[in-house]
Structure formats: C-alpha cells, structure tokens
Short mmCIF file of C-alpha atoms in Angstrom, two decimals:
data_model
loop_
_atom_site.label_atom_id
_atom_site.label_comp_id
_atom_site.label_asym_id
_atom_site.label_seq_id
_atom_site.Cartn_x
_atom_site.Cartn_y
_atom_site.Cartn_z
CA UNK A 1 139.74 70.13 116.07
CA UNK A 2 142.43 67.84 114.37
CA UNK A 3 143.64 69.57 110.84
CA UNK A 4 143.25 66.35 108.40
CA UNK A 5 144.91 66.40 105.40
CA UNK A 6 141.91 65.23 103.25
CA UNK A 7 139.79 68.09 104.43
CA UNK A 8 138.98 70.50 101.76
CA UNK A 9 138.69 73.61 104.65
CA UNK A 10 141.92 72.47 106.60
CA UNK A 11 143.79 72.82 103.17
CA UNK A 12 142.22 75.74 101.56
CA UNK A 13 142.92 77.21 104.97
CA UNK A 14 146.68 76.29 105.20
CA UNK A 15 147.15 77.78 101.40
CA UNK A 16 145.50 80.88 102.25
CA UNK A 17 147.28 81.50 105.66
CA UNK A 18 150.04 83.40 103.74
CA UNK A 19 147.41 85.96 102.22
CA UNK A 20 144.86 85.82 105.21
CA UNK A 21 147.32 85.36 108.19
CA UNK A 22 144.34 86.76 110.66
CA UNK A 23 140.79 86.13 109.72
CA UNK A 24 137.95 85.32 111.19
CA UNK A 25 134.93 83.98 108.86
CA UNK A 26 132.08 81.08 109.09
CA UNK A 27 130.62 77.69 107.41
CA UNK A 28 126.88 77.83 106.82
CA UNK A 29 124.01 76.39 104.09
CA UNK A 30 121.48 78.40 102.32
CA UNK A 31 119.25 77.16 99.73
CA UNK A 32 121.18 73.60 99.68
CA UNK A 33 124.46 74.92 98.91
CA UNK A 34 127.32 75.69 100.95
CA UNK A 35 129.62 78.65 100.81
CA UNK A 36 132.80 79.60 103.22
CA UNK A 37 134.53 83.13 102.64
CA UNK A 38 137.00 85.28 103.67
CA UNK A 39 136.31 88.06 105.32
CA UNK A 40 138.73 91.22 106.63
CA UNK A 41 138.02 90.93 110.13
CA UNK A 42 136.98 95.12 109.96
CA UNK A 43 134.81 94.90 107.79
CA UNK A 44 132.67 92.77 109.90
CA UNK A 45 133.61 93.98 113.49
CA UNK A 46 134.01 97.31 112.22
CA UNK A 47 131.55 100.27 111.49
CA UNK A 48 131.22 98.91 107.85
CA UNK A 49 127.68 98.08 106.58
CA UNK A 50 126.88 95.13 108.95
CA UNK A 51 125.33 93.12 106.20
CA UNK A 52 126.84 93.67 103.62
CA UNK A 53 128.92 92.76 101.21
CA UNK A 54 133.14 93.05 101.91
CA UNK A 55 134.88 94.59 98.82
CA UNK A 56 137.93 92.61 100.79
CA UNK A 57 136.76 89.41 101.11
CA UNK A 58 137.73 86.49 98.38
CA UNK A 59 135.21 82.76 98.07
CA UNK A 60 137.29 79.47 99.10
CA UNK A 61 138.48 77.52 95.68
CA UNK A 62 137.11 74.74 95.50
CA UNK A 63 134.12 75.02 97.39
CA UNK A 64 130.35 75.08 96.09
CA UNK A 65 129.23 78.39 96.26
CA UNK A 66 125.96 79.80 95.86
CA UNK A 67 124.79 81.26 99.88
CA UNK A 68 125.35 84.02 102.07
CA UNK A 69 128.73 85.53 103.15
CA UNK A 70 130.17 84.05 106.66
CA UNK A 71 129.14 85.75 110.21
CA UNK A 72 131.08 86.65 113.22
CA UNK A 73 129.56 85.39 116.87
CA UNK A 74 126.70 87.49 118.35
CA UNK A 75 126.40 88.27 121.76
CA UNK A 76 124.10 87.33 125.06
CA UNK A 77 122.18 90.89 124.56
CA UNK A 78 120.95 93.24 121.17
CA UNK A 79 123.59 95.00 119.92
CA UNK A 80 122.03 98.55 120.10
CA UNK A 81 124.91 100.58 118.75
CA UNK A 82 124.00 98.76 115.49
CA UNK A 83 120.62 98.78 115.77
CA UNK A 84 120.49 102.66 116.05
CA UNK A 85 122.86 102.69 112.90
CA UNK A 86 120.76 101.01 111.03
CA UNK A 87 117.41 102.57 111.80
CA UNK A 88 119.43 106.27 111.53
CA UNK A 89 120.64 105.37 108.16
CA UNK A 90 117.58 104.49 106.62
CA UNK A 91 115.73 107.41 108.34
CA UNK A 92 118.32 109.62 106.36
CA UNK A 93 119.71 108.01 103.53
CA UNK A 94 116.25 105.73 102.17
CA UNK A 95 114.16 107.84 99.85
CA UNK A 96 111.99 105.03 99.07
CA UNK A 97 111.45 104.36 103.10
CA UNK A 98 110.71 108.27 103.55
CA UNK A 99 106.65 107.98 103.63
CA UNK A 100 104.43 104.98 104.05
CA UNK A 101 103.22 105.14 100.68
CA UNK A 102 100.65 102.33 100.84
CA UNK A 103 99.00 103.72 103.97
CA UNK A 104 95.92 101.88 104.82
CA UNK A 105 94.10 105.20 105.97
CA UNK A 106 94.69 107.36 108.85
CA UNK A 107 95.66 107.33 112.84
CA UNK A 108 92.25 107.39 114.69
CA UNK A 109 91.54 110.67 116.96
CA UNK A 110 91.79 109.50 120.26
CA UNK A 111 94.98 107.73 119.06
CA UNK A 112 97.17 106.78 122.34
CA UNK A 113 100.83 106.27 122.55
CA UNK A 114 102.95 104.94 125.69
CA UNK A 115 105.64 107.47 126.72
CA UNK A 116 107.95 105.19 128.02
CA UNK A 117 109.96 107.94 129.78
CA UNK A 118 107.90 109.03 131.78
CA UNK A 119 105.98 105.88 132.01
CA UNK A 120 102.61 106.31 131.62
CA UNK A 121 99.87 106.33 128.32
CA UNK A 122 99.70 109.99 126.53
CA UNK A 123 96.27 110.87 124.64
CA UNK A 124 97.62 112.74 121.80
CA UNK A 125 99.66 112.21 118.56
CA UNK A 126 103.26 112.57 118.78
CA UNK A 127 104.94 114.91 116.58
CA UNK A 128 105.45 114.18 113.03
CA UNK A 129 103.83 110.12 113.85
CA UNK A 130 107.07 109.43 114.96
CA UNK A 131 106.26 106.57 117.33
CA UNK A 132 107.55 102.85 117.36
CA UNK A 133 104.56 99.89 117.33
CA UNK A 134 105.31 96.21 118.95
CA UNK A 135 104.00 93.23 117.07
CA UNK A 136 103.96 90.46 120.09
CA UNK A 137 102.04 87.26 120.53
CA UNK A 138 99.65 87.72 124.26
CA UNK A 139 99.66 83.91 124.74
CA UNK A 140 96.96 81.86 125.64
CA UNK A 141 96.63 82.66 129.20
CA UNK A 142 97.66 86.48 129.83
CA UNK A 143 99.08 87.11 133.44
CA UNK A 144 95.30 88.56 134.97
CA UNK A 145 97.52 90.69 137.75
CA UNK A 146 99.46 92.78 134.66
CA UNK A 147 98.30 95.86 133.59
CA UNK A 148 96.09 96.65 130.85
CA UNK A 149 93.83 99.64 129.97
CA UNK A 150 90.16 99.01 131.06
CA UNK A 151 87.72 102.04 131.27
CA UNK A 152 88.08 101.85 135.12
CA UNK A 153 91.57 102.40 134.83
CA UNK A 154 92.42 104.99 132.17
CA UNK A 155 92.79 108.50 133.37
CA UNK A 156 94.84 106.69 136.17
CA UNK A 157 97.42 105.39 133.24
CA UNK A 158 97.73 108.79 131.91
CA UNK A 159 99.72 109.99 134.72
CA UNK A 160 103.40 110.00 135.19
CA UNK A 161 104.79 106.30 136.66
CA UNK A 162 101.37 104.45 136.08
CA UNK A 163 103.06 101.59 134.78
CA UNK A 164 104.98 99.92 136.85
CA UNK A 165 107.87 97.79 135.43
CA UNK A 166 106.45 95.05 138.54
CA UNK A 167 103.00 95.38 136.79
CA UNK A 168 104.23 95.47 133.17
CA UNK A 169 104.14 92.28 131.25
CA UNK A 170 107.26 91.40 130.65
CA UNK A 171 107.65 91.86 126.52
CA UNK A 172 105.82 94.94 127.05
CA UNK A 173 108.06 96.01 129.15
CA UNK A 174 111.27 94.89 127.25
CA UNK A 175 109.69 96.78 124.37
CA UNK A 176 109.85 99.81 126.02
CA UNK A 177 113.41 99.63 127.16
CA UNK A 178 114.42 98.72 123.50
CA UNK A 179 111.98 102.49 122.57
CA UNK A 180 115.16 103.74 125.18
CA UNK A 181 117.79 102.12 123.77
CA UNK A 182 117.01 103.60 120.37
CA UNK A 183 116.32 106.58 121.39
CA UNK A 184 112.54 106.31 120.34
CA UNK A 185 110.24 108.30 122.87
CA UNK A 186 106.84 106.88 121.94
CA UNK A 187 105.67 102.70 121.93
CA UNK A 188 102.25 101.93 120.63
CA UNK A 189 101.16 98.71 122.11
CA UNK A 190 97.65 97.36 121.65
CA UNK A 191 97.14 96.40 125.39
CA UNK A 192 97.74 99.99 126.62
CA UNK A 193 96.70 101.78 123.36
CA UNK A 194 93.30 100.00 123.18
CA UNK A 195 90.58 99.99 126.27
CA UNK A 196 90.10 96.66 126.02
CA UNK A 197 86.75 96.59 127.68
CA UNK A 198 85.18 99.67 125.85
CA UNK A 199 83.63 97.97 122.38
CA UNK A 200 83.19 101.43 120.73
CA UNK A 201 87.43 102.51 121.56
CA UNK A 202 88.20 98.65 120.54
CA UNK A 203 86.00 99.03 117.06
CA UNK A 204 87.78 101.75 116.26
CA UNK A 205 91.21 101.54 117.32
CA UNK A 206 90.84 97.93 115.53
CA UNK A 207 89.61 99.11 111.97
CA UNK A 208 92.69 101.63 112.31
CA UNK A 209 95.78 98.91 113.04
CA UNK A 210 96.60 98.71 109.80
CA UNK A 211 97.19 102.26 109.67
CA UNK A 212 99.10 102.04 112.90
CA UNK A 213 101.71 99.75 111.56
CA UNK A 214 102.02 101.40 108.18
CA UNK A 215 102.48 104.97 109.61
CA UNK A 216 104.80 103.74 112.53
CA UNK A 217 108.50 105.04 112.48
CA UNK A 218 109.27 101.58 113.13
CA UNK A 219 108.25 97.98 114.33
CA UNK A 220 109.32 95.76 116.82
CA UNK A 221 109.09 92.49 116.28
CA UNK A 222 108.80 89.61 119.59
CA UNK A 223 109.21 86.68 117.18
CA UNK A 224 109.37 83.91 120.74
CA UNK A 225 107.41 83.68 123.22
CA UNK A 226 104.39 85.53 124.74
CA UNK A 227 103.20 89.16 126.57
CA UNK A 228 105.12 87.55 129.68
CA UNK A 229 107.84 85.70 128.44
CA UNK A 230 110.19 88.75 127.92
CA UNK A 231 112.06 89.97 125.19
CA UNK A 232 115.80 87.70 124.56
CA UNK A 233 118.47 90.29 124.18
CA UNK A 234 116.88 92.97 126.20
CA UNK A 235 115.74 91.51 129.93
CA UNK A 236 117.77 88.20 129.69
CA UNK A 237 120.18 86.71 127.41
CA UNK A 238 119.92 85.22 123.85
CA UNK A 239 121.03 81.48 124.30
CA UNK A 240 124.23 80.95 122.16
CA UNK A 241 123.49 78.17 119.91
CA UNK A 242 126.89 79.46 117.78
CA UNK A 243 129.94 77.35 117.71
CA UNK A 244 133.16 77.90 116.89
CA UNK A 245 136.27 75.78 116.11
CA UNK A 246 139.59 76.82 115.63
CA UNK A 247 141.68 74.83 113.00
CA UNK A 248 144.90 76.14 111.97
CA UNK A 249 144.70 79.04 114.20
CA UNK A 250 141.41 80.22 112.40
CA UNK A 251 137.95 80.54 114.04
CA UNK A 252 135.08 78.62 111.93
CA UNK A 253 131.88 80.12 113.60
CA UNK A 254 128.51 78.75 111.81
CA UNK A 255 125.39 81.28 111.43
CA UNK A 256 122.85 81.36 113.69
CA UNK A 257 119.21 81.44 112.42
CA UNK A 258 118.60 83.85 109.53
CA UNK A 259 115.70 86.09 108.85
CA UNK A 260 114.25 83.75 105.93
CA UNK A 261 113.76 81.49 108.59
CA UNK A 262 112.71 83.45 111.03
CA UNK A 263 109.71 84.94 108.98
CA UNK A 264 108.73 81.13 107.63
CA UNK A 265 109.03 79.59 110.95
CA UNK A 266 106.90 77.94 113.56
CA UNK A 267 106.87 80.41 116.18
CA UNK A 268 103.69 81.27 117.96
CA UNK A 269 104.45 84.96 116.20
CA UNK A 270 104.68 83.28 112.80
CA UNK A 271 101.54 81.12 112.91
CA UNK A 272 99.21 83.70 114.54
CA UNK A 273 97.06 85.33 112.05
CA UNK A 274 96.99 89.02 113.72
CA UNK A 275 100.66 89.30 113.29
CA UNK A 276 100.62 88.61 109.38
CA UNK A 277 100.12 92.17 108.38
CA UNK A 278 101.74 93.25 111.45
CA UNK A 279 104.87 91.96 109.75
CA UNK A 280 103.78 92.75 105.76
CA UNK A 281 102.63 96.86 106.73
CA UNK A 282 105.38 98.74 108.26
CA UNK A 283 108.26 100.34 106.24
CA UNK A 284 110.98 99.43 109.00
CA UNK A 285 111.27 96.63 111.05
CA UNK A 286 113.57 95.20 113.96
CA UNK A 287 113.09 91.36 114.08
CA UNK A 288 114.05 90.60 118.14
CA UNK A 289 114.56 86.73 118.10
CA UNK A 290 115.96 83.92 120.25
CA UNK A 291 119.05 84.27 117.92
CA UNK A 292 119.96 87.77 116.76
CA UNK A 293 118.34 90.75 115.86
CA UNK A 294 117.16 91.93 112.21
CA UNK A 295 116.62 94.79 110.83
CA UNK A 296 114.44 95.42 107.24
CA UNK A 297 113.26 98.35 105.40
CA UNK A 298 112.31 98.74 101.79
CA UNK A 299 115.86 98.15 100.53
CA UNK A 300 118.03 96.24 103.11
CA UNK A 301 117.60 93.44 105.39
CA UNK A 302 120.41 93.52 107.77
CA UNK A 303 121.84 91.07 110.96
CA UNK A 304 123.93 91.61 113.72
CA UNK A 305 125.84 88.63 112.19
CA UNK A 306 126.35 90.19 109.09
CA UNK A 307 125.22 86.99 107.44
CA UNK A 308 122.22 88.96 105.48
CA UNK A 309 123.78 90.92 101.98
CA UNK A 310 121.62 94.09 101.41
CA UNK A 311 118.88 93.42 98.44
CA UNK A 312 116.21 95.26 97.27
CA UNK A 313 113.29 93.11 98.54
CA UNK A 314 109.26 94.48 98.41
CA UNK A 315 108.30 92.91 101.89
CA UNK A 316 105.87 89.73 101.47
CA UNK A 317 104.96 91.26 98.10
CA UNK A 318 102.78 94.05 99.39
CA UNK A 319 103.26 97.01 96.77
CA UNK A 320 101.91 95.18 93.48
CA UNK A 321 102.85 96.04 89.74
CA UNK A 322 100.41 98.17 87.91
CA UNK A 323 100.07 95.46 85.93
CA UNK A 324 98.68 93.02 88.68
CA UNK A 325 95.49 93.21 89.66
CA UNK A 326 95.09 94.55 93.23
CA UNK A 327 92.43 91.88 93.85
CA UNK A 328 95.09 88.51 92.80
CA UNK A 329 97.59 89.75 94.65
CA UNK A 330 95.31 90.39 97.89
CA UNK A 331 94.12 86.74 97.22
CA UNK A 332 97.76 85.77 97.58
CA UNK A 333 98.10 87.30 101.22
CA UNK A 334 94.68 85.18 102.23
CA UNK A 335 96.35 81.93 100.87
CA UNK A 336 99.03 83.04 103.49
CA UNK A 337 96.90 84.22 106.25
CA UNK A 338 94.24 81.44 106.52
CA UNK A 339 97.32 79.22 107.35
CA UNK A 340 97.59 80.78 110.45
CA UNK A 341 95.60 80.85 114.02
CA UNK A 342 93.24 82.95 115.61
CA UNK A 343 92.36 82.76 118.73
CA UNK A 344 88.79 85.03 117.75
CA UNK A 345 87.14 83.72 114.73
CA UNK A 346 85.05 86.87 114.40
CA UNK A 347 88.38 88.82 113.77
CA UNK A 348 89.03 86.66 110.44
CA UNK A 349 87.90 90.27 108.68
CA UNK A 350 89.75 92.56 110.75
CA UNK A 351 93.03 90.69 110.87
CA UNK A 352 93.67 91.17 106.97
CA UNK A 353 92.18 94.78 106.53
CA UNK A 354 94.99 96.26 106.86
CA UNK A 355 96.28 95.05 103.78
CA UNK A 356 92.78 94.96 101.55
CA UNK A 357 93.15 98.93 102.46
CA UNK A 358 96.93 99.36 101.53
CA UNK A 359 96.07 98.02 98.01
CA UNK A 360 92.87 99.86 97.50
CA UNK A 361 93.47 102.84 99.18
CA UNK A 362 90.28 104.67 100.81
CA UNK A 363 88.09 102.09 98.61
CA UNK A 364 89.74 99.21 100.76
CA UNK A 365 86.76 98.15 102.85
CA UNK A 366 85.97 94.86 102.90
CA UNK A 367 83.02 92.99 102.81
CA UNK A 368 83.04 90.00 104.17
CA UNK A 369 86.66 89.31 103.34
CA UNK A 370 85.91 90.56 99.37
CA UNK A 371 86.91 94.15 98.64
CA UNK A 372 84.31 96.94 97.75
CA UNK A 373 86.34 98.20 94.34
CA UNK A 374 86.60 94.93 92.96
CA UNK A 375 83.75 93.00 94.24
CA UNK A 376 82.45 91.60 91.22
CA UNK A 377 86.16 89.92 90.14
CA UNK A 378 86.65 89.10 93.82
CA UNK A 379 83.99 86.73 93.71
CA UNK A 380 85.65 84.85 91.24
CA UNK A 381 87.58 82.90 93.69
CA UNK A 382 88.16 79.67 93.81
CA UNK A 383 88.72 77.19 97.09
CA UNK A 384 92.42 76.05 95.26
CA UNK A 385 95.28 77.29 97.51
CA UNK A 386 92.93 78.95 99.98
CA UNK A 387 92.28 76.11 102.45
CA UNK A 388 94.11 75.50 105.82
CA UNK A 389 92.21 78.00 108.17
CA UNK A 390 90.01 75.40 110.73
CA UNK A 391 86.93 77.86 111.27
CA UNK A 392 86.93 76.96 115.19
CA UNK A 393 88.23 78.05 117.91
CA UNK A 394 89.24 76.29 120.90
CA UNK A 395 86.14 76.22 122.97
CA UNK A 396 84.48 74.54 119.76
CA UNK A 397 82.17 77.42 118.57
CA UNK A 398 81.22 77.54 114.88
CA UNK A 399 81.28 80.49 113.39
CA UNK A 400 78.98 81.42 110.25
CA UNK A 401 80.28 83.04 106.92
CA UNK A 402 78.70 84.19 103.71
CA UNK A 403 78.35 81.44 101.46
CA UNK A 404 80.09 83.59 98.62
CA UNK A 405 83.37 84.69 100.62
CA UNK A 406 86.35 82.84 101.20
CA UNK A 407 85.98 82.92 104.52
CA UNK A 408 83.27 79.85 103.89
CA UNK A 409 85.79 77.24 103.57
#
C-alpha cells in the first residue's frame, strides 16, 4: 500500500516509528467509532492476558477513539494452548465462577456422559460433575447412517470403541477432540446422552438440560453449521477473512468477527430457540466460530485475537437484582426466545425451563410458559415486545396454547 501524505495512519505512523520502531497492531469499528492502538508486540503474542488490556500500549493522536484495542492475525486451527489457559485460570483464580449458583435443579440419575477416550457412552456421573456439554445446531436433515442412541443400541454404546469417528457426526466428533485438546475427559451431548426413541429417558433427560448446562465444567459452543458440518478450527480450517497491509514497514491487520456479533448474529445456532439457554446457563463457555474462538465466564470474555478487554459482564442478564422481580426479568428472556425457531412446537415449554428454574429455584416449574411462584403477576403480561415466534412448524401443524399464556400469540 502507497504511504500518502494526507493519510492520518501513514503520518501518525511515520511520527511514532521513532518510539514504536517494531509493532504490530490493527484498524477496526465498534459501536460506530473507530480506534487504532499501539500495542507491544509481547503483550499480544506473548503469555500476557490474551484479551486484555496492554499497560504498554499508547491510542493514535488524532484518531476517534471509543472501541476495542487492535488484534494480531489468528490462525487456520483453535489455538488450544490458549484455550486451556483460559479455562485453567478461571477454574483457579474465579471465585465468582467456582459453583453454578443459579442451578436450575439437579443431574438426573441415569445421567450419561461420553468418555471420549475410550470412546464409548459411560452410565454414571463423573467425579465432582466435571464434564464439558456441546451446544450444536442438528440441522434439518440429520445424516440417518450416524450414530445415535436408540434403545436397540445402548448397552452396545457403552462399550469401549462404540463410536466410531466413521460413524460420528462430524461436530460431534470435533467436539470430542476439542474434550482432548483441553484435557477434559467427559462430553455430554444430547444425541448420545439421550435415547432418543425411549419417551420416558427423553422426558426426563429433557426437564433436566437446564441443569446440564448450568452444572457443566464448561460449554462448547458450534456457532456454524450443523451435527455434520464439522467443527472450523478443529477438523478443517477457519477461512481467513483477516487482512493485512504493511505501510511504512508496519502490519495493519483488521479484527475478525467479535463475540458481540457472534451472539446477535444470524447463524442457524443463534436463531434456534433450544440453544438460547444453552448459551444464557453455563458459567464457562468456549464460542468455536468460523472466525476465532471465545472464551466467557462470569468475569472475562476473551479472543484468540485479543480484540475482547476483560469486563465484568452477567451473561444475557441471567442473575437478576434483588430488586427485580424474578418474573420481569424471565419475561425479558421470552421477548428473546420467541424470536427464534423451533423445529418442535410442543418444546416451546421445555426450551426456556431452564431458565424459569434458575430464577426460581426448586419453585421454577412452569405452567404453560407462566411460573408456579409467581403465577398470579405472571399473568399480567402483555402481547407488547413478545411477538415474533410463528406458532408453526414446517409441515404446517397448528399447535394449541392456553388462552392466558404467552405462548397464545
């Protein structure tokens, strides 16, 4: 790229060369504003806190400022040194990420992990919960020759090298090498976890997955594609939509996409409703996208960029003040969810449980979407802010709600 004199970045650059002879920083818009810093090269390559903020780093004069700090260039596949880092870190070091502490109840009995060691489904708890969920889309037409557990097929899957990486969809599968790379012994996945053809294991295991992804150690996240599209970063590579210029003898890479969008996006995992309290419930999760990974727990969200400064930030607004009313703020998370799809109507209950239970404890039953503590103030709702959910599915089948619930409209 040609250095032009009437370019704010080509000068700024050129004054700065004496005091930053070697550094390596990016160009990228947040919230309509722009900001370009400096950044000492270790602090972003190094084993610093990849994410936050650089004691060493000093804003461009003259230059708008009011986004995130610059990135360095990700690679084809999931950094996993980092990853590990950051999930070890918060393990030790997060008080407030050291219990669930909104727990929507408990793990069923006949709760069922994969060990993906020794590849096959185990029947009992692992110690101390510590197991990792997957939060996936299946797609709308499921591979019929992959694996899944079926009453026929069960005591078969508990036995060492059951399931075969060729008979593995392919997130699945990606999911449990990413369990590996972390070091993680134990994946929960609802395809393997759940006999999908046994309606009394389904009902249960179902009115329990909010407890799953609340107690789990951590979630991953498949934020593109479907069960048999694969994981990016783990199976194949991430396409590299980064660029980078060099003017003056200084690299200008721009950030990929960030978490914000990530989590407000149009991906089939963003608009399905299933995975909306997959995403609110857990106290750590590891955002696998097209672009980069991200990691969040109750106090950080964290890149492999390093794009992301650390911030306290209550995920989706779960854990309310005392001082708001359990039932508004549940009302806010169904304005959210009945924006998104289901593929079964008759799970519009089940789907948002999870979180009606975190904020009402062992009262957090619902009844027909309205919770059992505060049923009389629940049916105070009103239809403003809580349409956008089409009550019909694909093959065109109605389906029938109280005429006092939300889930009417």
């Amino acid at each position: 790229m040609a250095r032009l004199e009437g370019c704010v970045v080509s000068f700024s650059v050129r004054r700065r060369r004496g005091i930053f002879p070697r550094v390596e920083f990016g160009l990228d818009y947040w919230l309509g504003g722009r900001r370009i810093r400096f950044v000492d090269p270790l602090s972003t390559h190094g084993d610093g806190d990849a994410g936050g903020h650089s004691p060493g780093s000093s804003e461009l004069e003259g230059l708008r400022s009011s986004g995130k700090r610059c990135s360095k260039k990700t690679s084809a596949r999931i950094d996993w040194t980092q990853a590990s880092r950051w999930l070890a870190e918060c393990h030790s070091e997060h008080d407030e990420c050291a219990s669930s502490g909104t727990s929507p109840g408990t793990l069923p009995a006949n709760f069922r992990v994969i060990d993906v060691e020794r590849r096959c489904i185990v029947d009992t708890p692992p110690p101390d919960r510590n197991f990792v969920a997957l939060s996936y889309v299946w797609g709308q037409s499921p591979d019929p020759t992959k694996l899944h557990a079926t009453k026929s097929n069960m005591q078969r899957l508990l036995v060492d090298g059951s399931l075969s990486a060729a008979k593995m969809p392919r997130t699945v599968e990606d999911a449990m090498e990413a369990c590996r790379r972390l070091g993680e012994p134990y994946l929960w996945v609802d395809r393997f976890c759940i006999v999908q053809d046994d309606a009394d294991d389904k009902g249960e295991q179902i009115a329990a997955m909010g407890a799953v992804y609340s107690l789990a150690k951590l979630v991953l996240l498949a934020t593109d594609g479907h069960s048999d599209s694969g994981i990016a970063g783990v199976s194949h590579d991430r396409p590299q939509k980064q660029l980078s210029y060099q003017i003056a003898g200084i690299t200008f890479t721009n950030a990929p996409v960030g978490w914000r969008e990530i989590i407000n996006g149009s991906s089939a995992w963003s608009t399905r409703g299933w995975t909306y309290q997959e995403a609110i419930l857990p106290t750590r999760k590891l955002y696998l996208t097209e672009s980069q990974a991200f990691f969040e727990c109750r106090r950080s969200v964290l890149s492999e960029d390093g794009s992301e400064e650390m911030a306290i930030y209550s995920p989706l607004g779960l854990r309310n003040q005392p001082w708001d009313p359990a039932v508004d703020v549940l009302y806010g998370h169904v304005s959210r969810y009945r924006a998104r799809k289901l593929t079964n109507l008759s799970d519009i209950y089940n789907a948002i449980d999870g979180v009606a239970s975190a904020l009402y404890g062992r009262f957090g039953s619902l009844w027909a979407g309205l919770p059992r503590q505060d049923f009389d103030r629940a049916l105070l709702w009103s239809q403003n802010g809580l349409d956008g959910l089409a009550h019909r599915n694909e093959h065109g089948k109605t389906y029938m709600y109280p005429s006092w619930s939300w889930s009417s409209i």
